[in-house]
GROMACS .gro file of N, CA and C in nm:
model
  267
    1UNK      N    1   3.287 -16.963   4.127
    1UNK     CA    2   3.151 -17.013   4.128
    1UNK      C    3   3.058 -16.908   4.191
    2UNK      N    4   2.939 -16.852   4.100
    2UNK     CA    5   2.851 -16.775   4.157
    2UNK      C    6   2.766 -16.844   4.306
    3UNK      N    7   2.803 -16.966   4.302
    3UNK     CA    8   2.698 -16.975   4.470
    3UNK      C    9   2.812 -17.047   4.580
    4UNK      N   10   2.918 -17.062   4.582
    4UNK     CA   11   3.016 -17.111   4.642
    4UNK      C   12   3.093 -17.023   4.654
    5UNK      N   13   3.107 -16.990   4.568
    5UNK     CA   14   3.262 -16.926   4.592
    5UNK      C   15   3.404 -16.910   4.518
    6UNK      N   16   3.430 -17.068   4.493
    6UNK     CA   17   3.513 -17.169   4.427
    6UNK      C   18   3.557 -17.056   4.301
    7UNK      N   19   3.723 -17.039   4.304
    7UNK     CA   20   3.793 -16.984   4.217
    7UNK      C   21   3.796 -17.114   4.063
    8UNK      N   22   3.808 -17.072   4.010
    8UNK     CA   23   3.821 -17.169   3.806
    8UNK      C   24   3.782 -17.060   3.686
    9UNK      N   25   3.785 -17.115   3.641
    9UNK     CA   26   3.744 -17.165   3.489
    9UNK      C   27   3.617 -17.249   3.469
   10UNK      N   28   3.464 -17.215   3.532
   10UNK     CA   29   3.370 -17.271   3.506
   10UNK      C   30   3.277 -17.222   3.328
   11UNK      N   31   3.224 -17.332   3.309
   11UNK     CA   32   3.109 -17.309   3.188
   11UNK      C   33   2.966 -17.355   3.223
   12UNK      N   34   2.930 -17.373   3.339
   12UNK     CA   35   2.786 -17.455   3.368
   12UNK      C   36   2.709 -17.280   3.407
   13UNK      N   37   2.643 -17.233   3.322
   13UNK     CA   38   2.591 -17.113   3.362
   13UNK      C   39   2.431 -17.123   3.417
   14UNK      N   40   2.418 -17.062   3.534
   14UNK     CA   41   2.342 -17.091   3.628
   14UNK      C   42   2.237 -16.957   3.643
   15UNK      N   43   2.066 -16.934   3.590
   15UNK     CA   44   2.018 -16.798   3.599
   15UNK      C   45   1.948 -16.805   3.737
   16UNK      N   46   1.940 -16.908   3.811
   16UNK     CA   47   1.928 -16.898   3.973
   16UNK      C   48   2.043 -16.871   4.062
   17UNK      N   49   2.192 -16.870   3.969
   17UNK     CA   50   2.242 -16.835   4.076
   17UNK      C   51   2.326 -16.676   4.048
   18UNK      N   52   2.318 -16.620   3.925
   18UNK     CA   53   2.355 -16.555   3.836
   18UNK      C   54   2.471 -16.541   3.810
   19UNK      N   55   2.568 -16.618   3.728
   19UNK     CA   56   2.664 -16.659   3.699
   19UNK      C   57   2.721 -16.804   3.686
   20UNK      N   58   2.790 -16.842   3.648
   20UNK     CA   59   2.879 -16.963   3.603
   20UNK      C   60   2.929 -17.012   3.778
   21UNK      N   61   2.893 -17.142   3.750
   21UNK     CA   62   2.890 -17.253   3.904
   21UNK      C   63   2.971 -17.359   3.895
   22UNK      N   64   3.055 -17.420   3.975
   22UNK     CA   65   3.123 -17.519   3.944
   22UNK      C   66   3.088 -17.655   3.935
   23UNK      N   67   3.108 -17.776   3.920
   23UNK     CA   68   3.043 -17.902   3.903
   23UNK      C   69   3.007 -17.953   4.030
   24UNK      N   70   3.012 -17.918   4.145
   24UNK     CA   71   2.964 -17.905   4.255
   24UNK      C   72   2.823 -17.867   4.275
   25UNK      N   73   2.836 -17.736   4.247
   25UNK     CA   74   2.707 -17.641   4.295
   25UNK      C   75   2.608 -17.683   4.163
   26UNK      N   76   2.670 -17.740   4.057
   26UNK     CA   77   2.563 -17.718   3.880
   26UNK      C   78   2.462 -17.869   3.923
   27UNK      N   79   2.324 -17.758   3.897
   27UNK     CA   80   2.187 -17.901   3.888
   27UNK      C   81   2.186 -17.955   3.771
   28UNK      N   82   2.098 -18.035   3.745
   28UNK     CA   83   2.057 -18.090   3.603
   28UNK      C   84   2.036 -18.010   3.527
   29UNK      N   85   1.955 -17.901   3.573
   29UNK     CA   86   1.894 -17.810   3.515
   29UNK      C   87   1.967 -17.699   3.430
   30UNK      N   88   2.113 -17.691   3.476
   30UNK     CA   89   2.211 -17.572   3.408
   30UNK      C   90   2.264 -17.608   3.310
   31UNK      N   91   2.275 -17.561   3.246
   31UNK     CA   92   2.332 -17.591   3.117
   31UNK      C   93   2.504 -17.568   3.129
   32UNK      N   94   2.561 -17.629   3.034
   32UNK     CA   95   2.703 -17.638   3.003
   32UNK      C   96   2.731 -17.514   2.850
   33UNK      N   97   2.785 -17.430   2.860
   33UNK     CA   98   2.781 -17.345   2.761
   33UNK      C   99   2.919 -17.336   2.662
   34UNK      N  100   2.970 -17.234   2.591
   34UNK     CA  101   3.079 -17.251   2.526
   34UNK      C  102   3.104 -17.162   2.589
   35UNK      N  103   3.310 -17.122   2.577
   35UNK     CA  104   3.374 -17.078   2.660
   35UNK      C  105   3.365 -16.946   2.559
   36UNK      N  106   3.284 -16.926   2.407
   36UNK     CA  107   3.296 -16.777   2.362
   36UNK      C  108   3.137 -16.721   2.461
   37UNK      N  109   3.060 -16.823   2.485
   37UNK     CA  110   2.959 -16.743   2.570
   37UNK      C  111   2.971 -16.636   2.696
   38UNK      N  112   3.099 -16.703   2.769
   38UNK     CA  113   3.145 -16.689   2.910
   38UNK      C  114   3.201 -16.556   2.890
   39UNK      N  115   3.298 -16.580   2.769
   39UNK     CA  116   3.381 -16.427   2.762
   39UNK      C  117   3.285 -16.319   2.708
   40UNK      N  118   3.155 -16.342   2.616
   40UNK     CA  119   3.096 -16.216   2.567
   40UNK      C  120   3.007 -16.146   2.734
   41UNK      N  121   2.953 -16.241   2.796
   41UNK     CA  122   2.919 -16.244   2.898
   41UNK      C  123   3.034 -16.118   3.021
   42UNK      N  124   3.156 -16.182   3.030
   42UNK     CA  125   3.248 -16.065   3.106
   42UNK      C  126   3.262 -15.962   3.036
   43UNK      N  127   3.259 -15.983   2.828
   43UNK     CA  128   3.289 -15.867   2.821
   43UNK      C  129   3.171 -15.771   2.797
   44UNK      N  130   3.047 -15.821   2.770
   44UNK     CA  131   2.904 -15.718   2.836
   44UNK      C  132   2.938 -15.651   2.940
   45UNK      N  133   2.927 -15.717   3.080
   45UNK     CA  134   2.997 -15.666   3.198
   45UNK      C  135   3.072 -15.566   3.199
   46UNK      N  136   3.161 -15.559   3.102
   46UNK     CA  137   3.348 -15.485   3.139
   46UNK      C  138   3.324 -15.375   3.042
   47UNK      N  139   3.187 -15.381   2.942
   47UNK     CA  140   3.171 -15.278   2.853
   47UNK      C  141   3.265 -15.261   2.717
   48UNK      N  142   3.327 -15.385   2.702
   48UNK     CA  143   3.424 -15.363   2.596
   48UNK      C  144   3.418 -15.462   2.502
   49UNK      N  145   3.336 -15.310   2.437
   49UNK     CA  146   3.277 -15.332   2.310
   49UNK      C  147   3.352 -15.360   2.191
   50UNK      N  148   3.516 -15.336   2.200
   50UNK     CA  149   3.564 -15.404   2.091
   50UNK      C  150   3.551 -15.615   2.089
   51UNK      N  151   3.607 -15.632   2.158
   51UNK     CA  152   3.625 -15.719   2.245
   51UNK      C  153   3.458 -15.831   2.175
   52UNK      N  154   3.363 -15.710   2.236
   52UNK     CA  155   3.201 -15.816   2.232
   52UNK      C  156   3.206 -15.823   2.017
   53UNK      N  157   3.233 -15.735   2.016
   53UNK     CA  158   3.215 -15.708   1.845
   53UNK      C  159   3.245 -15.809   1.787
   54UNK      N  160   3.367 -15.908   1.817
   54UNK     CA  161   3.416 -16.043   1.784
   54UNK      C  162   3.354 -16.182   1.770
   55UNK      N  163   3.236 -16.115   1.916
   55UNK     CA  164   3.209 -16.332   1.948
   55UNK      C  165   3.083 -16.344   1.853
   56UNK      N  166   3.120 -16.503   1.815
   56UNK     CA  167   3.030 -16.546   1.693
   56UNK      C  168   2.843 -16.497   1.721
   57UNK      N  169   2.768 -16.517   1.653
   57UNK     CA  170   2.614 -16.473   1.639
   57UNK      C  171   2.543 -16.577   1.742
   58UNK      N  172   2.593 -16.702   1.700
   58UNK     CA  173   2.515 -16.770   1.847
   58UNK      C  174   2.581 -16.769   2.024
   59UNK      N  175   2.693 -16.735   2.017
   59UNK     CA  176   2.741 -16.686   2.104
   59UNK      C  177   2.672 -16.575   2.205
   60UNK      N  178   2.675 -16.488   2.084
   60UNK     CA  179   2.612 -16.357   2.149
   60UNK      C  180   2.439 -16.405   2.197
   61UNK      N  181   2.390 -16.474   2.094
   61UNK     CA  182   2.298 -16.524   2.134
   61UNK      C  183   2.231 -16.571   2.250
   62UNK      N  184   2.347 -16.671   2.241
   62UNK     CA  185   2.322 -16.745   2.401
   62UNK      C  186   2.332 -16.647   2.522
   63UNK      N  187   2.440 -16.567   2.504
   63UNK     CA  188   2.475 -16.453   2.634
   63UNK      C  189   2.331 -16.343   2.634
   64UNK      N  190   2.289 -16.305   2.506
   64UNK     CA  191   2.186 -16.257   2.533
   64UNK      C  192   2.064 -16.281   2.607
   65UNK      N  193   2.030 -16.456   2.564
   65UNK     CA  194   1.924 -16.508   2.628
   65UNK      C  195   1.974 -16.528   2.789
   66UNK      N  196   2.074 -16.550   2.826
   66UNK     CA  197   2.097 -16.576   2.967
   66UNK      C  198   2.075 -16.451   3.012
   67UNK      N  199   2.108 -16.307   2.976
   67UNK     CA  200   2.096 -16.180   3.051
   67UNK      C  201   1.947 -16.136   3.059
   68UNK      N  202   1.837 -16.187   2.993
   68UNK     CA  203   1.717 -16.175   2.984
   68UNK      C  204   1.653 -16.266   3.043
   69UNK      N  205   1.683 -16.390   3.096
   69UNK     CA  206   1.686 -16.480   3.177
   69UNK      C  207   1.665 -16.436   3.319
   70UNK      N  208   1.799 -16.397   3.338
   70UNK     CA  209   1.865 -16.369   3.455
   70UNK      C  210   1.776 -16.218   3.472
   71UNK      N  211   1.735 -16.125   3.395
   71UNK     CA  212   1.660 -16.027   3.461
   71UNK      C  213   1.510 -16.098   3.487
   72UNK      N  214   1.460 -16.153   3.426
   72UNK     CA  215   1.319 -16.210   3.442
   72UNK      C  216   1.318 -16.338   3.574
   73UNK      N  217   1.423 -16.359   3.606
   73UNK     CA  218   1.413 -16.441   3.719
   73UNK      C  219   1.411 -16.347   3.839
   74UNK      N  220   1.539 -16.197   3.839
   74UNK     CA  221   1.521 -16.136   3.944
   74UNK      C  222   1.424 -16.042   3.932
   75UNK      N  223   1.370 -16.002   3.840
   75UNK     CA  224   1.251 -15.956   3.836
   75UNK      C  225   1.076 -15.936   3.895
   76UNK      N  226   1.098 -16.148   3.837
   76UNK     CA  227   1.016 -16.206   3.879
   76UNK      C  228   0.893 -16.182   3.760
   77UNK      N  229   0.905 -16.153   3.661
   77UNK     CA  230   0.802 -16.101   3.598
   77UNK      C  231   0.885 -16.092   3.448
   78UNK      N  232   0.802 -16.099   3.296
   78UNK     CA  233   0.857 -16.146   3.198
   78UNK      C  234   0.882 -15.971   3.148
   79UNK      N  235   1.010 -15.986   3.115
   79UNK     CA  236   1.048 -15.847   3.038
   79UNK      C  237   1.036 -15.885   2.883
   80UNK      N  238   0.957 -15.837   2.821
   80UNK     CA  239   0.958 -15.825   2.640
   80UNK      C  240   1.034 -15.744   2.574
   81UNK      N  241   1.049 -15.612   2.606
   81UNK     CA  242   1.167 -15.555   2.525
   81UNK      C  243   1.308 -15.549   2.583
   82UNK      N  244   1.365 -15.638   2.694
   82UNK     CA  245   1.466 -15.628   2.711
   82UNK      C  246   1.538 -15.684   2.619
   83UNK      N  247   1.670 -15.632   2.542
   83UNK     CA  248   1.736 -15.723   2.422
   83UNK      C  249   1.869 -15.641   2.505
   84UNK      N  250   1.935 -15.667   2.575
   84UNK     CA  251   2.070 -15.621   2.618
   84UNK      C  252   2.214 -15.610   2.483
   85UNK      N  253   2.205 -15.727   2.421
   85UNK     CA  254   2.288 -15.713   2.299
   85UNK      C  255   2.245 -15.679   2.192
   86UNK      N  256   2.127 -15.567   2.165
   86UNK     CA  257   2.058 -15.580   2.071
   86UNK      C  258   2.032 -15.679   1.934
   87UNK      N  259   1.981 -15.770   1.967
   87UNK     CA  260   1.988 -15.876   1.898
   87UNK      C  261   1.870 -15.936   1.881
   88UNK      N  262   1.845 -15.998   1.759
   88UNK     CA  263   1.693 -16.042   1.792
   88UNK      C  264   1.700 -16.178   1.733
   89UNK      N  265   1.607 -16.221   1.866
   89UNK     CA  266   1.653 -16.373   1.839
   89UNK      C  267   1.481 -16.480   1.921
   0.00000   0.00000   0.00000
């Protein structure tokens, strides 16, 4: 869990806390995602790009919008050309 601690297998992905939270720490507000989101997500992270080449279009999707999320929250300010998975959506 990104704000606990807590070792799992979470899917409640959290852009206040930046990362996946367990049912503990998850508000109303977080969403519950799919488990191909979670892995394109580590494998952005881990850089392995065979790996990202695989996960379905809304997948990537979703991981995209959370990483553009997650910069505009720590930001604090709206980024327009950030597209991390180059993707346009």
């Amino acid at each position: 869990c990104a704000r606990c601690g807590a070792g799992g297998e979470f899917t409640a992905l959290s852009v206040a806390a930046g990362g996946v939270v367990c049912d503990d720490c998850r508000t109303p507000d977080v969403p519950v995602v799919g488990v191909g989101v979670i892995d394109a997500l580590r494998w952005l992270r881990a850089g392995a790009w065979t790996e990202l080449a695989g996960v379905p279009g809304a997948d990537l999707d979703r991981a995209d919008a959370f990483v553009r999320a997650y910069a505009q929250f720590v930001l604090e300010r709206r980024v327009r050309s950030l597209r991390p998975l180059g993707r346009r959506s």
